[in-house]
PDB file of C-alpha atoms in Angstrom:
ATOM      1  CA  MET P1267      18.787  -4.000  10.638  1.00  0.00           C
ATOM      2  CA  PRO P1268      16.080  -6.791  10.615  1.00  0.00           C
ATOM      3  CA  ALA P1269      12.894  -6.252  12.865  1.00  0.00           C
ATOM      4  CA  HIS P1270      12.331  -8.842  15.348  1.00  0.00           C
ATOM      5  CA  SER P1271       8.589 -10.168  15.126  1.00  0.00           C
ATOM      6  CA  HIS P1272       6.880 -10.935  18.260  1.00  0.00           C
ATOM      7  CA  THR P1273       4.457 -13.847  18.621  1.00  0.00           C
ATOM      8  CA  ARG P1274       2.020 -14.973  21.213  1.00  0.00           C
ATOM      9  CA  ARG P1275       2.403 -18.346  22.259  1.00  0.00           C
ATOM     10  CA  ASP P1276       0.198 -19.958  25.021  1.00  0.00           C
ATOM     11  CA  LEU P1277       2.232 -22.696  26.461  1.00  0.00           C
ATOM     12  CA  GLY P1278      -0.440 -24.268  28.594  1.00  0.00           C
ATOM     13  CA  ALA P1279      -2.555 -24.626  25.698  1.00  0.00           C
ATOM     14  CA  THR P1280      -3.418 -28.253  24.748  1.00  0.00           C
ATOM     15  CA  LYS P1281      -4.422 -27.235  21.025  1.00  0.00           C
ATOM     16  CA  ASP P1282      -3.112 -29.077  17.832  1.00  0.00           C
ATOM     17  CA  SER P1283       0.575 -27.674  17.456  1.00  0.00           C
ATOM     18  CA  ALA P1284      -0.079 -27.704  13.574  1.00  0.00           C
ATOM     19  CA  SER P1285      -2.942 -24.785  14.290  1.00  0.00           C
ATOM     20  CA  VAL P1286      -2.144 -21.016  13.694  1.00  0.00           C
ATOM     21  CA  GLU P1287      -4.090 -18.178  15.514  1.00  0.00           C
ATOM     22  CA  ILE P1288      -4.610 -15.155  13.129  1.00  0.00           C
ATOM     23  CA  GLN P1289      -5.428 -11.771  14.807  1.00  0.00           C
ATOM     24  CA  LEU P1290      -6.368  -8.994  12.577  1.00  0.00           C
ATOM     25  CA  PRO P1291      -6.574  -5.211  13.578  1.00  0.00           C
ATOM     26  CA  TRP P1292      -9.686  -3.746  13.763  1.00  0.00           C
ATOM     27  CA  TRP P1293      -9.555  -1.640  10.617  1.00  0.00           C
ATOM     28  CA  ALA P1294      -8.864  -4.491   8.508  1.00  0.00           C
ATOM     29  CA  ILE P1295     -12.733  -5.868   9.380  1.00  0.00           C
ATOM     30  CA  ALA P1296     -14.126  -2.142   9.640  1.00  0.00           C
ATOM     31  CA  LEU P1297     -12.888  -0.618   6.263  1.00  0.00           C
ATOM     32  CA  PRO P1298     -14.105  -3.174   3.894  1.00  0.00           C
ATOM     33  CA  ALA P1299     -17.543  -3.695   5.881  1.00  0.00           C
ATOM     34  CA  ILE P1300     -17.903   0.356   5.285  1.00  0.00           C
ATOM     35  CA  ALA P1301     -16.841   0.263   1.748  1.00  0.00           C
ATOM     36  CA  PHE P1302     -19.244  -2.588   1.165  1.00  0.00           C
ATOM     37  CA  ALA P1303     -22.135  -0.747   2.799  1.00  0.00           C
ATOM     38  CA  ALA P1304     -21.482   2.382   0.869  1.00  0.00           C
ATOM     39  CA  LEU P1305     -21.500   0.615  -2.474  1.00  0.00           C
ATOM     40  CA  LEU P1306     -24.594  -1.322  -1.409  1.00  0.00           C
ATOM     41  CA  LEU P1307     -26.157   2.052  -0.670  1.00  0.00           C
ATOM     42  CA  LEU P1308     -25.244   3.402  -4.106  1.00  0.00           C
ATOM     43  CA  ILE P1309     -26.669   0.109  -5.721  1.00  0.00           C
ATOM     44  CA  LEU P1310     -29.965   0.400  -3.735  1.00  0.00           C
ATOM     45  CA  ASN P1311     -30.465   4.330  -4.594  1.00  0.00           C
ATOM     46  CA  PRO P1312     -28.573   5.130  -7.798  1.00  0.00           C
ATOM     47  CA  ALA P1313     -30.359   8.587  -7.740  1.00  0.00           C
ATOM     48  CA  ASP P1314     -27.826   9.859  -5.090  1.00  0.00           C
ATOM     49  CA  ALA P1315     -24.698   8.851  -7.511  1.00  0.00           C
ATOM     50  CA  HIS P1316     -24.408  12.038  -9.309  1.00  0.00           C
ATOM     51  CA  ALA P1317     -21.758  12.119 -12.261  1.00  0.00           C
ATOM     52  CA  ALA P1318     -19.205  14.819 -12.650  1.00  0.00           C
ATOM     53  CA  SER P1319     -20.592  17.814 -14.275  1.00  0.00           C
ATOM     54  CA  GLY P1320     -18.666  20.164 -16.585  1.00  0.00           C
ATOM     55  CA  GLU P1321     -16.653  19.487 -19.685  1.00  0.00           C
ATOM     56  CA  PRO P1322     -14.782  15.997 -19.769  1.00  0.00           C
ATOM     57  CA  VAL P1323     -11.159  17.320 -19.896  1.00  0.00           C
ATOM     58  CA  VAL P1324      -9.823  13.891 -21.199  1.00  0.00           C
ATOM     59  CA  THR P1325     -12.077  13.617 -24.090  1.00  0.00           C
ATOM     60  CA  HIS P1326     -11.548  17.338 -25.018  1.00  0.00           C
ATOM     61  CA  LEU P1327      -7.666  16.956 -24.752  1.00  0.00           C
ATOM     62  CA  LEU P1328      -7.920  13.729 -26.971  1.00  0.00           C
ATOM     63  CA  GLU P1329     -10.165  15.462 -29.731  1.00  0.00           C
ATOM     64  CA  ARG P1330      -7.411  18.240 -29.908  1.00  0.00           C
ATOM     65  CA  ILE P1331      -4.556  15.827 -30.225  1.00  0.00           C
ATOM     66  CA  GLN P1332      -6.455  14.003 -32.900  1.00  0.00           C
ATOM     67  CA  GLU P1333      -7.175  17.025 -34.892  1.00  0.00           C
ATOM     68  CA  THR P1334      -3.359  18.087 -34.491  1.00  0.00           C
ATOM     69  CA  VAL P1335      -2.241  14.896 -35.714  1.00  0.00           C
ATOM     70  CA  PHE P1336      -4.783  14.872 -38.879  1.00  0.00           C
ATOM     71  CA  ARG P1337      -3.938  18.501 -39.628  1.00  0.00           C
ATOM     72  CA  THR P1338      -0.036  17.594 -39.701  1.00  0.00           C
ATOM     73  CA  ALA P1339      -0.286  14.360 -41.662  1.00  0.00           C
ATOM     74  CA  PRO P1340       0.286  14.652 -45.313  1.00  0.00           C
TER      75      PRO P1340
END
């Protein structure tokens, strides 16, 4: 069952008939602005951006696979 879209039209307006008014929800503006501000703060103060500590699991797994492949290869 298709959903019906609701459009707002001001019949008394004297605007050009080819113009389109776009209305964005508040989060469509707020979320990119917050992400931009967070990335800007990380660039300005990189000392606060800590890398993950501990053993890199992916690298360790790939080394194990490589050892196994080379050990079983003739």
